[in-house]
mmCIF file of C-alpha atoms in Angstrom:
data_model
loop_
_atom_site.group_PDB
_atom_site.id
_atom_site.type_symbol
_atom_site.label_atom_id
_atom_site.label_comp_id
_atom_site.label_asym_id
_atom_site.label_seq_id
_atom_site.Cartn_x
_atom_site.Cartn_y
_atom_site.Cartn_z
ATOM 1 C CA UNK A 1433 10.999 15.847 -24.809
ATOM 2 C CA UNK A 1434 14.394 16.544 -24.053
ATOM 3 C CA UNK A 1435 15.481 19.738 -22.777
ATOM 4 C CA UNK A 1436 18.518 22.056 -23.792
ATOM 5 C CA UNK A 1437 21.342 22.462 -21.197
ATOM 6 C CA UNK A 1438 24.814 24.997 -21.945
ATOM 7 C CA UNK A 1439 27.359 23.347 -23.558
ATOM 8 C CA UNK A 1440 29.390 21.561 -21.051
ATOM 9 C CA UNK A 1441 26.302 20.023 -19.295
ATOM 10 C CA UNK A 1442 24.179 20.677 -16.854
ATOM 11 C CA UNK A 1443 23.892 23.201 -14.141
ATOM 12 C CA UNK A 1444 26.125 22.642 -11.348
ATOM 13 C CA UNK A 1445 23.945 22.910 -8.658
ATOM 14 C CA UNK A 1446 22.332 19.890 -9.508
ATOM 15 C CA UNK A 1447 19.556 19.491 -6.567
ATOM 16 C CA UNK A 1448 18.387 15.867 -6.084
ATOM 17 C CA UNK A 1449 14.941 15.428 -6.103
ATOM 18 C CA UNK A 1450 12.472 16.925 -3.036
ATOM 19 C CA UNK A 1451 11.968 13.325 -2.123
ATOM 20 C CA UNK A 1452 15.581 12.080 -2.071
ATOM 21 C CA UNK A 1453 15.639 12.669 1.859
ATOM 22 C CA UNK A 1454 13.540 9.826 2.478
ATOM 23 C CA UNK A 1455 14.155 7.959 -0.296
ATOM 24 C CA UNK A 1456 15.058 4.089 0.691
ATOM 25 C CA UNK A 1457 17.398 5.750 3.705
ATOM 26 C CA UNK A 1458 19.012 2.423 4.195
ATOM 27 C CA UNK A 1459 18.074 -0.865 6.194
ATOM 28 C CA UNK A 1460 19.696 0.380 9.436
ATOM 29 C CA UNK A 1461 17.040 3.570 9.505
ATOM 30 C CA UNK A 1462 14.349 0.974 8.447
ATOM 31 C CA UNK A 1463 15.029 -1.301 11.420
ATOM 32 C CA UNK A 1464 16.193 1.267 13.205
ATOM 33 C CA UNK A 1465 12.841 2.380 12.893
ATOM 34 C CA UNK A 1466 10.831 -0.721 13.862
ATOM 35 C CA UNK A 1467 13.145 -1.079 17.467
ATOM 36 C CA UNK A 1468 11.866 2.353 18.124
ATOM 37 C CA UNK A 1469 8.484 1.458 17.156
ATOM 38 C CA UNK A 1470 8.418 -1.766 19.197
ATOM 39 C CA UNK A 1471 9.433 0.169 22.388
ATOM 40 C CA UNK A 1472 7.275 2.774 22.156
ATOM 41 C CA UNK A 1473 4.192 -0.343 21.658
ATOM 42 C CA UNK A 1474 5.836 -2.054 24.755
ATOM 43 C CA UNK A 1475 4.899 1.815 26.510
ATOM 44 C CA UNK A 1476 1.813 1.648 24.915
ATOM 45 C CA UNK A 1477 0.593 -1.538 26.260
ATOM 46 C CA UNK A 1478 2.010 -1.176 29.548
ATOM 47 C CA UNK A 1479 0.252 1.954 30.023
ATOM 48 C CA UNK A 1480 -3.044 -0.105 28.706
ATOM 49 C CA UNK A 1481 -2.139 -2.746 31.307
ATOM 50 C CA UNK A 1482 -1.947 -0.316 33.905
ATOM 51 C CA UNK A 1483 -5.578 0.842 33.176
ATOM 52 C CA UNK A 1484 -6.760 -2.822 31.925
ATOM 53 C CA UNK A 1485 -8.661 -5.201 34.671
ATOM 54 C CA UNK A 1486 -6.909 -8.392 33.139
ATOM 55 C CA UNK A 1487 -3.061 -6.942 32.136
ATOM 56 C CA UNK A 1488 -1.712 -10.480 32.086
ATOM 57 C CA UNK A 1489 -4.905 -11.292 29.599
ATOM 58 C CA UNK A 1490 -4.211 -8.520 27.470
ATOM 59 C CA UNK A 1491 -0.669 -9.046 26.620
ATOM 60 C CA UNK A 1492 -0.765 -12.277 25.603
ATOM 61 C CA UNK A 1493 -3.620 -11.382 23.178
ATOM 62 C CA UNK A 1494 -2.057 -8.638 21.880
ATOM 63 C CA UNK A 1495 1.178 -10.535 21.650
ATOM 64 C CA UNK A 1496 0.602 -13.801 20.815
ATOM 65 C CA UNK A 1497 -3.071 -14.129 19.717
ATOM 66 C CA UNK A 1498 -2.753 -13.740 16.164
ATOM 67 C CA UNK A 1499 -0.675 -16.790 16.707
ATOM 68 C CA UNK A 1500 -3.056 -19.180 19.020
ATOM 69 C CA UNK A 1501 -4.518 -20.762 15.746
ATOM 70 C CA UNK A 1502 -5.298 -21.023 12.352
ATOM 71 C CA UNK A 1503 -8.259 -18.634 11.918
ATOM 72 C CA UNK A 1504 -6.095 -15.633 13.365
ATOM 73 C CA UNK A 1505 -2.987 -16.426 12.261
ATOM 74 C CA UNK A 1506 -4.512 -16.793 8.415
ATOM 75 C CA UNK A 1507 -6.547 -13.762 8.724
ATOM 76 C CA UNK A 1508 -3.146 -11.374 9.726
ATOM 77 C CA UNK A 1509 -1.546 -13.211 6.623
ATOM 78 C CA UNK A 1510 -4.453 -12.439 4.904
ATOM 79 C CA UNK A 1511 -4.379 -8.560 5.865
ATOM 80 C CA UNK A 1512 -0.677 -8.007 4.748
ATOM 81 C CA UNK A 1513 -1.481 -8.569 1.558
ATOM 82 C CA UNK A 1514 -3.168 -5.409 0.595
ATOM 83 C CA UNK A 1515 -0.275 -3.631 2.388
ATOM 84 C CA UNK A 1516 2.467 -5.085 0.340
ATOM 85 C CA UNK A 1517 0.403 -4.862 -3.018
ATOM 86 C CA UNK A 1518 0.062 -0.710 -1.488
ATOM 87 C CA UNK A 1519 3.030 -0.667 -0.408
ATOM 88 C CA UNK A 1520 4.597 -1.553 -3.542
ATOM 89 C CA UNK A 1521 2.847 1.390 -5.184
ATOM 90 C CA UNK A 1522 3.931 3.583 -3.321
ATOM 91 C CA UNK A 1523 7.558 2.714 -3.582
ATOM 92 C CA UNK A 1524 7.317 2.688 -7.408
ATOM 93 C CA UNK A 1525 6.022 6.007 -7.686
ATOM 94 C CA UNK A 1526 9.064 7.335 -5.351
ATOM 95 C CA UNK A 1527 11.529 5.720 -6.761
ATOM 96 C CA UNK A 1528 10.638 8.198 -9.871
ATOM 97 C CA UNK A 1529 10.260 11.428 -7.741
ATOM 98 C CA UNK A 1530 6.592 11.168 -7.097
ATOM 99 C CA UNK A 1531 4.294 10.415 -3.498
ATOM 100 C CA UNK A 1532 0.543 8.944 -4.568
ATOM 101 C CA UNK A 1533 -1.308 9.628 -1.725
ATOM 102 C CA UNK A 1534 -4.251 8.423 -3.456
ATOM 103 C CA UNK A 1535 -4.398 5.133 -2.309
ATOM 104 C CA UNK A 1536 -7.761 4.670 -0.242
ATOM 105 C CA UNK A 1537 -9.301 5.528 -3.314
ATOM 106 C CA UNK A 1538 -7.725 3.735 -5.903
ATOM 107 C CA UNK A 1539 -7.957 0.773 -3.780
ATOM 108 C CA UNK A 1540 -11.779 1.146 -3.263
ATOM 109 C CA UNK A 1541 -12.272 2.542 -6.667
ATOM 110 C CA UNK A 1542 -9.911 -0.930 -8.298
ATOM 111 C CA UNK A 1543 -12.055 -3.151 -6.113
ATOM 112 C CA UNK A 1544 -15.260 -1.801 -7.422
ATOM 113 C CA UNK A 1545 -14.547 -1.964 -11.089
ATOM 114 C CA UNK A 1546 -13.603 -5.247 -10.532
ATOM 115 C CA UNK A 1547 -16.475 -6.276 -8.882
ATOM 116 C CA UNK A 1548 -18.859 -4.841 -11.728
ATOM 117 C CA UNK A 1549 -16.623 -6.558 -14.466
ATOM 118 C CA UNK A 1550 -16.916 -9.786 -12.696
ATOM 119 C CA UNK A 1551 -21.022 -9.827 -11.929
ATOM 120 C CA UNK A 1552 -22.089 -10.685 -15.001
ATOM 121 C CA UNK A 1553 -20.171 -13.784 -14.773
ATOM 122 C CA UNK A 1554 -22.070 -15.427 -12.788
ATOM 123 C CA UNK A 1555 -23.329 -18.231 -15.146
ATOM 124 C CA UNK A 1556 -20.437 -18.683 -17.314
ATOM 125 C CA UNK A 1557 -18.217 -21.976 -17.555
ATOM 126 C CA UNK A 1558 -15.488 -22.424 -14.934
ATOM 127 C CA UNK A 1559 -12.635 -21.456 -17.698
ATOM 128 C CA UNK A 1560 -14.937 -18.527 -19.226
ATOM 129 C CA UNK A 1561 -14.697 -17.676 -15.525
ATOM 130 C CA UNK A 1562 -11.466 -17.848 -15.262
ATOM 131 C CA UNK A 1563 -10.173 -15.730 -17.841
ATOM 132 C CA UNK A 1564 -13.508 -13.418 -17.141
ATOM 133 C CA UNK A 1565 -12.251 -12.731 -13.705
ATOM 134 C CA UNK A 1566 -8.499 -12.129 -14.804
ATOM 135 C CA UNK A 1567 -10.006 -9.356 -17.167
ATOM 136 C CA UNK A 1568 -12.239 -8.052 -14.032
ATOM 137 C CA UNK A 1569 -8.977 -8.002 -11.834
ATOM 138 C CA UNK A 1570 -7.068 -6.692 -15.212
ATOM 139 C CA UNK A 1571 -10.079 -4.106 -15.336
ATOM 140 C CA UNK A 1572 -9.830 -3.068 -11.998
ATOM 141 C CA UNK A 1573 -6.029 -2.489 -11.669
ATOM 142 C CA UNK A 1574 -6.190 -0.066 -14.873
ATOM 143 C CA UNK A 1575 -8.637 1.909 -14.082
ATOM 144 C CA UNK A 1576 -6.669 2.966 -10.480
ATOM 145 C CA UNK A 1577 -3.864 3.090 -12.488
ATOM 146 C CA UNK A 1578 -5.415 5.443 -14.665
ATOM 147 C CA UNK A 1579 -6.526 7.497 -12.176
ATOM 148 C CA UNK A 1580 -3.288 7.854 -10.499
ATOM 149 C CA UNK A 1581 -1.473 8.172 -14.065
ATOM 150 C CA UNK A 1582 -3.967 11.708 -14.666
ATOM 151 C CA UNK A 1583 -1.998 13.347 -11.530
ATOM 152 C CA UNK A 1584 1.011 11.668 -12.820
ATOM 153 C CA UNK A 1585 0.024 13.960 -16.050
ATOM 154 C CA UNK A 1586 -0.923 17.154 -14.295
ATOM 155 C CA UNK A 1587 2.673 17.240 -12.712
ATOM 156 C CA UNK A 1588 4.570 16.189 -16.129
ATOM 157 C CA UNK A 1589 2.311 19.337 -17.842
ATOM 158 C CA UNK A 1590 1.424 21.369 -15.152
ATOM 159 C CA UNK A 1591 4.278 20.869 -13.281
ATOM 160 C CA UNK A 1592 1.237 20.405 -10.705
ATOM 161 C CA UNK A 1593 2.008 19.101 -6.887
ATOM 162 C CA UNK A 1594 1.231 14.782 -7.255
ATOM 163 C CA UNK A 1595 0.501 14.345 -3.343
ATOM 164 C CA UNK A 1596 -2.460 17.055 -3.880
ATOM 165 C CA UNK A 1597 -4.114 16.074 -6.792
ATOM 166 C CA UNK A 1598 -4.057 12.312 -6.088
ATOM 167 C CA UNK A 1599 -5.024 13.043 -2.750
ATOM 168 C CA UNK A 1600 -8.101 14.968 -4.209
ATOM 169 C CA UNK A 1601 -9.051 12.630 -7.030
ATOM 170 C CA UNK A 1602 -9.030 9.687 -4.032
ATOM 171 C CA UNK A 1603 -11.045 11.624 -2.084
ATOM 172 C CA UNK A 1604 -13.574 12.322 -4.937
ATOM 173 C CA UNK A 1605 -12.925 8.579 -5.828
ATOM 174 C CA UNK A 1606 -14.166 7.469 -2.744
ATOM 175 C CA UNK A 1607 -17.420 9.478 -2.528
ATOM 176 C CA UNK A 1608 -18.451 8.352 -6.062
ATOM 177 C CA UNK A 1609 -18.146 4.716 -5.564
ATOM 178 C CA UNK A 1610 -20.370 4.986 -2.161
ATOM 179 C CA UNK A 1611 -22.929 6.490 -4.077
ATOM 180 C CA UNK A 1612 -22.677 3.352 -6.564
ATOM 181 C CA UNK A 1613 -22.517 1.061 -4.040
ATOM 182 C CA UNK A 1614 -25.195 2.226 -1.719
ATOM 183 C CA UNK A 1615 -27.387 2.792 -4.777
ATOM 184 C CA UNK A 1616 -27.804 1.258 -8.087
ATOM 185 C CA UNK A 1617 -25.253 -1.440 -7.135
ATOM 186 C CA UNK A 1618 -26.706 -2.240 -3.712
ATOM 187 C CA UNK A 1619 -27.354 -6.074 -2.790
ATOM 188 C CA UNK A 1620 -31.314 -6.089 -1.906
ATOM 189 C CA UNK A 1621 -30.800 -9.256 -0.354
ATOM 190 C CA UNK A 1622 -28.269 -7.723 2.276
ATOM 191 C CA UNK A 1623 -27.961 -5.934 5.504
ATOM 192 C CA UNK A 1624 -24.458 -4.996 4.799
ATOM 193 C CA UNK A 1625 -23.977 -2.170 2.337
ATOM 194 C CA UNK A 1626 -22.585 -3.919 -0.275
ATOM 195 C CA UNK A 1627 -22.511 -5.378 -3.546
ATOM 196 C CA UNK A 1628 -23.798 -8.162 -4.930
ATOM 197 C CA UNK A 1629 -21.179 -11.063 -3.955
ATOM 198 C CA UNK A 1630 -19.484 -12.678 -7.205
ATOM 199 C CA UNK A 1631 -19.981 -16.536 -8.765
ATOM 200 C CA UNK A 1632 -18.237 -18.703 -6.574
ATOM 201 C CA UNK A 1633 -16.395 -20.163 -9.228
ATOM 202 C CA UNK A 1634 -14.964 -16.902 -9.775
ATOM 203 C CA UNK A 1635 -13.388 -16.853 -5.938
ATOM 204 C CA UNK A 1636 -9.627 -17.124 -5.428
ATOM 205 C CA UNK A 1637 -9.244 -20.611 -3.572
ATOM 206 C CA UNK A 1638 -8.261 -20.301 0.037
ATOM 207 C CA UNK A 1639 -5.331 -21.692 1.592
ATOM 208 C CA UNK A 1640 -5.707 -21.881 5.382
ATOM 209 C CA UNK A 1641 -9.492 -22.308 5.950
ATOM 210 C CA UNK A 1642 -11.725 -21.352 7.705
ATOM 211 C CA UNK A 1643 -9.066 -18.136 7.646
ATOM 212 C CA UNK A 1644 -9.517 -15.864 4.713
ATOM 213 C CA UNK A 1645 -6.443 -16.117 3.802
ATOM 214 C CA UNK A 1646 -6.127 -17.287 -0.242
ATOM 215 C CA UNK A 1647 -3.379 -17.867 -3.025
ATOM 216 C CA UNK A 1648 -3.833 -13.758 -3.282
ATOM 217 C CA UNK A 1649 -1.030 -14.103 -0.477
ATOM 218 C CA UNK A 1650 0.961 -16.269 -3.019
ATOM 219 C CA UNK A 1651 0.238 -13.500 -5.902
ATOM 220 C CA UNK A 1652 1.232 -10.582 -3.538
ATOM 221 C CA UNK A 1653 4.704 -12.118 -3.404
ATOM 222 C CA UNK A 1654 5.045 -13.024 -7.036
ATOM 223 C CA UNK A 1655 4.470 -9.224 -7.609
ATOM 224 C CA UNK A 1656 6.825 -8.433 -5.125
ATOM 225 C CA UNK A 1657 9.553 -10.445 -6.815
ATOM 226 C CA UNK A 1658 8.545 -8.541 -10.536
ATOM 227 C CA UNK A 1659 8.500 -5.241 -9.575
ATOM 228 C CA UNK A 1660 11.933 -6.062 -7.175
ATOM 229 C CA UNK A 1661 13.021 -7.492 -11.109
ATOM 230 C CA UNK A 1662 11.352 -4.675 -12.698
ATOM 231 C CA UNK A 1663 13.755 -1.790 -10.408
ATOM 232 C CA UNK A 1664 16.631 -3.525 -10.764
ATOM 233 C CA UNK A 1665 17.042 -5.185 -14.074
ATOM 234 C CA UNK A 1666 15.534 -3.389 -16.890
ATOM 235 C CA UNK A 1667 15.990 0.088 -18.639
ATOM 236 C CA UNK A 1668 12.918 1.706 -17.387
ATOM 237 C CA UNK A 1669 13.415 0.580 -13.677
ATOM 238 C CA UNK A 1670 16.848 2.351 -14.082
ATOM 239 C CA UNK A 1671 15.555 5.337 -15.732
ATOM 240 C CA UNK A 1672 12.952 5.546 -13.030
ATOM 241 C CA UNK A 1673 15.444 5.139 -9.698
ATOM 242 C CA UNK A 1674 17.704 7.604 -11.784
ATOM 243 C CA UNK A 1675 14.739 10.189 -12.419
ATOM 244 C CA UNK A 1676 13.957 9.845 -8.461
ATOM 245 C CA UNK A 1677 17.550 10.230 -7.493
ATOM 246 C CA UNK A 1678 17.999 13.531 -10.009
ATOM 247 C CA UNK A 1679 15.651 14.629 -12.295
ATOM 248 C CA UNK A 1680 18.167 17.322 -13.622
ATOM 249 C CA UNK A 1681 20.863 14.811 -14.541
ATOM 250 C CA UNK A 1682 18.335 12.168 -15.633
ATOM 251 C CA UNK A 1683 16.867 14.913 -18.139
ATOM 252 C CA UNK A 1684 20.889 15.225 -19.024
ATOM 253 C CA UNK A 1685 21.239 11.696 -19.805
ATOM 254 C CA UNK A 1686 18.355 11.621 -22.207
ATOM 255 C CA UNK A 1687 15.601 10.339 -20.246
ATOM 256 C CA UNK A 1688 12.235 11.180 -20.940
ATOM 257 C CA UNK A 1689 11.527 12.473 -17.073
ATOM 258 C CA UNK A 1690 8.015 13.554 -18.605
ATOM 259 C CA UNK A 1691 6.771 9.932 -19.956
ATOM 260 C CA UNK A 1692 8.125 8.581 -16.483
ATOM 261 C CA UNK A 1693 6.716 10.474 -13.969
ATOM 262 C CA UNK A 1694 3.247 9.484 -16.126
ATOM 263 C CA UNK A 1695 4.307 6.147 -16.340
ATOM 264 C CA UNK A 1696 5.579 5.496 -12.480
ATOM 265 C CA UNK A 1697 2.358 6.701 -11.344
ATOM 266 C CA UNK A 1698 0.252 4.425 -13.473
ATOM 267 C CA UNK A 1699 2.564 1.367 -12.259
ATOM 268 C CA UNK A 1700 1.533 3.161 -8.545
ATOM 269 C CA UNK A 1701 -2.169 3.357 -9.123
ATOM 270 C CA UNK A 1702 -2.307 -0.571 -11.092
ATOM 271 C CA UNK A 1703 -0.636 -1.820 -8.296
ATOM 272 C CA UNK A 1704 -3.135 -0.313 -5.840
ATOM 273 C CA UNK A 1705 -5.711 -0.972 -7.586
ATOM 274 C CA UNK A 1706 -4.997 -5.154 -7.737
ATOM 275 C CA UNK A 1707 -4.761 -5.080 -4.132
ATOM 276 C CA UNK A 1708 -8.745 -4.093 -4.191
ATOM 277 C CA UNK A 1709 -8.914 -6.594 -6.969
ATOM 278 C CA UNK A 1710 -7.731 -9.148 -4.935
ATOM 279 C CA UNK A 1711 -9.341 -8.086 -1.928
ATOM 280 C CA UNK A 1712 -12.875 -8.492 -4.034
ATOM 281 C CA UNK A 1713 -11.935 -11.975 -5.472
ATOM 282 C CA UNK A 1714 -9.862 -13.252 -2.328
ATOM 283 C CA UNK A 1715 -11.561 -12.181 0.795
ATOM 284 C CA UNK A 1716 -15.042 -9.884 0.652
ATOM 285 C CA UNK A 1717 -16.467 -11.600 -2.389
ATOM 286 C CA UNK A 1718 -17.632 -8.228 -3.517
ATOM 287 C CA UNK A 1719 -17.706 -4.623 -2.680
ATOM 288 C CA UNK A 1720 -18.420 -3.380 0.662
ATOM 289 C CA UNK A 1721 -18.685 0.278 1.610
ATOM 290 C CA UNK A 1722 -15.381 1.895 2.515
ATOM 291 C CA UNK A 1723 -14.048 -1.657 2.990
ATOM 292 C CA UNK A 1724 -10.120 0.040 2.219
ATOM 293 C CA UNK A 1725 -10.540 2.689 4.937
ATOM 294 C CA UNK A 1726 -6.981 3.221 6.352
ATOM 295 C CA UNK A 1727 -5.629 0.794 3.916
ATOM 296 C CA UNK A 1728 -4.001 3.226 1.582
ATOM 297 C CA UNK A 1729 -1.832 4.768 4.652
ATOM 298 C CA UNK A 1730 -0.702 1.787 6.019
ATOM 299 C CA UNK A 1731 0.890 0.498 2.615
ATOM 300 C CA UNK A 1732 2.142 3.947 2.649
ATOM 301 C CA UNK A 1733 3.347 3.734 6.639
ATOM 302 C CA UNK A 1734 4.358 0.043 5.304
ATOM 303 C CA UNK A 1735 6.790 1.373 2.427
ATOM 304 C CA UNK A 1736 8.295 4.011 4.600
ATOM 305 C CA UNK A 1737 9.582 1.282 7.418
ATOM 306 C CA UNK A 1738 10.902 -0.679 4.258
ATOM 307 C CA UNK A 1739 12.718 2.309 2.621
ATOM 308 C CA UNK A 1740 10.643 2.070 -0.298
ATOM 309 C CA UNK A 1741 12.836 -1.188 -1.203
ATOM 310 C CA UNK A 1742 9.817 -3.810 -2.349
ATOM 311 C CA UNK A 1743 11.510 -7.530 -1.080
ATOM 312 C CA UNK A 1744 11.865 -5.395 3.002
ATOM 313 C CA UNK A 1745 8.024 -4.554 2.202
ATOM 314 C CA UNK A 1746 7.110 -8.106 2.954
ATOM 315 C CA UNK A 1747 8.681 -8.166 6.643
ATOM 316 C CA UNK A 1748 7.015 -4.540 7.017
ATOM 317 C CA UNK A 1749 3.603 -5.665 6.276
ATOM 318 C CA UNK A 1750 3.760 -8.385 8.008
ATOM 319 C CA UNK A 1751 4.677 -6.551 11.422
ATOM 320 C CA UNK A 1752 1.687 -3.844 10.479
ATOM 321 C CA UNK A 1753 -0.948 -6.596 10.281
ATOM 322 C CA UNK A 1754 0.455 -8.245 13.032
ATOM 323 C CA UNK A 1755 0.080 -5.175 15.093
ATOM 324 C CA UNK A 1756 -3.276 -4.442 13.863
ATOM 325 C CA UNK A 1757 -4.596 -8.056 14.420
ATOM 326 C CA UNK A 1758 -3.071 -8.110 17.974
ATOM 327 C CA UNK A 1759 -4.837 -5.070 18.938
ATOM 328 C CA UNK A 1760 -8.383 -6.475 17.453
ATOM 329 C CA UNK A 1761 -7.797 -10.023 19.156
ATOM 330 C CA UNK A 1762 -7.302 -7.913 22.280
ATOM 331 C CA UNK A 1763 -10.404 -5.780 21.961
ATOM 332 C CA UNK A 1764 -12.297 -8.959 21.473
ATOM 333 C CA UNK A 1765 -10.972 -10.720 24.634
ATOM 334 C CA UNK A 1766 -10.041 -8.035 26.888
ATOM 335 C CA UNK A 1767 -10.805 -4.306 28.140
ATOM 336 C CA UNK A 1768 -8.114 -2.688 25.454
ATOM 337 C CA UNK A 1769 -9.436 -0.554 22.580
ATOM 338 C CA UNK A 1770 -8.274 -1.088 19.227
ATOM 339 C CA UNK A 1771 -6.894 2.401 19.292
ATOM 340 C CA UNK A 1772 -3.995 1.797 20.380
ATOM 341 C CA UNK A 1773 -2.751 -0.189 16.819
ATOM 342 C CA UNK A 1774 -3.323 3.718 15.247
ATOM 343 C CA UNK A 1775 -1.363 5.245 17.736
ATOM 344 C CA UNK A 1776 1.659 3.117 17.454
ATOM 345 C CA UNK A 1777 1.334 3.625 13.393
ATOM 346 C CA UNK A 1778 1.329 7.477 14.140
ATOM 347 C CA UNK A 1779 4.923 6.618 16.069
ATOM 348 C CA UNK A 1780 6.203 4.735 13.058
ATOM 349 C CA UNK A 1781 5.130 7.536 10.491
ATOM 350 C CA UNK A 1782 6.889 10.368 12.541
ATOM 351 C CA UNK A 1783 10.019 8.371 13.068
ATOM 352 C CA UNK A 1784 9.738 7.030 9.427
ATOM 353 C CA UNK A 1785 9.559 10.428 8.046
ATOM 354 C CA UNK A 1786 11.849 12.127 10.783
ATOM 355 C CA UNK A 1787 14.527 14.195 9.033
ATOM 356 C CA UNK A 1788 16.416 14.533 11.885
ATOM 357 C CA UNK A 1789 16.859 10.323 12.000
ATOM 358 C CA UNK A 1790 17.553 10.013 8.555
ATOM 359 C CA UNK A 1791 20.442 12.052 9.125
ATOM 360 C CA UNK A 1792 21.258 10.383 11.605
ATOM 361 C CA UNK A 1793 21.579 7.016 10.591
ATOM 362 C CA UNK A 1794 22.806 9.017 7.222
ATOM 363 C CA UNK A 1795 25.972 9.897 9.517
ATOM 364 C CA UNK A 1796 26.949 6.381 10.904
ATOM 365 C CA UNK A 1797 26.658 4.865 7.510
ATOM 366 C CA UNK A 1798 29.500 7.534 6.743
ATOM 367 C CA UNK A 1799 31.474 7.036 9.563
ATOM 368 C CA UNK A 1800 31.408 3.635 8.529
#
């Protein structure tokens, strides 16, 4: 519904919208950013190899050990996919004016519904499974983006605060399907609390074995092409980057700011929701128990080093799982905890959300 401004248009003191100041700053913040990052893990690890037995040991793990073969270096491809796939949802949702924060459980909550969808399939034919398990991936992405499209709701109503109520529905998201999977849905025949796995006919087909790594990789960038498409080139990418850059003037122009904040935020939630999909069909076989823990805030810390811009999301995921799977090859093989990949993602979210940097890079891009 469009709403009346004076004659003469609207107010003057048109005030971009609350997220504008750290919305896509530029590539120069973004790798900006990731120098400052990268120093302060050089810090970080020298102050580990300081306190480490074997310093020589532990940097080239950390370094180079997701690289010393195919099982590692797969298995860090394999864990930037759910971060791009987040990542992307996240950027949607700002480039309309709205933060989920509700991506641990819309993750978890996507994988799970996909997982149920796709049990009964067990028996079916190869191309019943086929088109069974798109509908369980289908499934699975629209009910997260469902979820996420309710706060989406609240806000265009209510004029309700998005990063609470997703937050809270996650959280709530997340205790429900632990209940389902530690309980009606739990896999007798397992140790792990988990689901039952799915047919393996149903099971994306891997790429570098014995990695984990599967075409979900290839998918991740597909999607990453279509929503770059999506922003750029059609009507309701442009009323969406418009909406996020000023809602006021957007309402002005005749854009229904309403039907997009619902809509970004169901584009958000599907989008975090088919990286659990994929997760289930690509690399766990199934649901385990608070398998997306930290997943939702790394797309997030993911987005924010690309500037919310989805083809730089691809680069930034890739240096986040590289990170994390440097600092798990190193726990594995020398005295370094795995700590110390959460500490240098705390760095990267204060610098990425550091006003006083985006000003400052804000400043030379004047100047120049």
């Amino acid at each position: 519904m469009k709403e009346a401004f004076p004659a003469g248009g609207p107010p003057e003191a048109q005030q971009p919208s609350r997220l504008s100041g750290i919305l896509r700053p530029g590539l120069a913040f973004s790798g900006g950013v990731v120098v400052i990052a990268l120093i302060a893990l050089a810090v970080l690890v020298a102050l580990a190899c300081i306190l480490s037995k074997t310093p020589g040991r532990t940097l080239y793990f950390f370094f180079l050990g997701p690289f010393r073969n195919v099982y590692s270096f797969g298995n860090m491809l394999n864990s930037a996919v759910p971060l791009m796939l987040g990542g992307l949802g996240v950027s949607i949702a700002m480039q309309a004016g709205s933060l989920n924060l509700g991506g641990e459980g819309q993750i978890y909550s996507g994988a799970f519904v996909a997982t149920i969808v796709a049990l009964p399939l067990a028996n079916s034919l190869p191309a019943i499974g086929f088109l069974g398990g798109l509908a369980a991936v289908l499934a699975g992405s629209l009910f997260a983006g469902g979820v996420a499209a309710l706060s989406g709701f609240c806000k265009a109503k209510w004029h309700t605060n998005e990063l609470i109520t997703s937050f809270l529905l996650s959280n709530a998201l997340v205790l429900i399907v632990n209940y389902l999977v530690n309980g009606p849905f739990l896999d007798p025949s397992t140790n792990l609390q988990s689901t039952r796995k799915i047919a393996a006919h149903l099971r994306l087909p891997l790429i570098l074995p014995p990695s984990n790594l599967s075409v979900s990789l290839l998918i991740a960038l597909a999607v990453v092409v279509v929503v770059h498409v999506f922003l750029r080139h059609t009507k309701l990418g442009y009323e969406f980057r418009m909406a996020g850059a000023n809602e006021i003037f957007a309402r002005y122009g005749g854009i229904n700011t309403r039907l997009n904040t619902v809509l970004a935020m169901f584009f958000s939630g599907a989008l975090y929701g088919l990286a659990g999909a994929l997760a289930v069909f690509g690399t766990y076989y199934g649901t385990v128990k608070e398998f997306s823990s930290g997943l939702g805030w790394n797309a997030l810390a993911a987005a924010l080093v690309a500037g919310f811009y989805p083809p730089a999301l691809i680069p930034a995921s890739l240096f986040f799982a590289w990170i994390s799977s440097g600092a798990r090859i190193a726990m594995q093989n020398s005295d370094i905890t795995f700590e110390i990949a959460f500490i240098v993602q705390a760095v990267i979210f204060f610098l990425a959300t550091s006003v006083v940097l985006v000003r400052m890079f804000a400043k030379r891009g004047t100047k120049r």
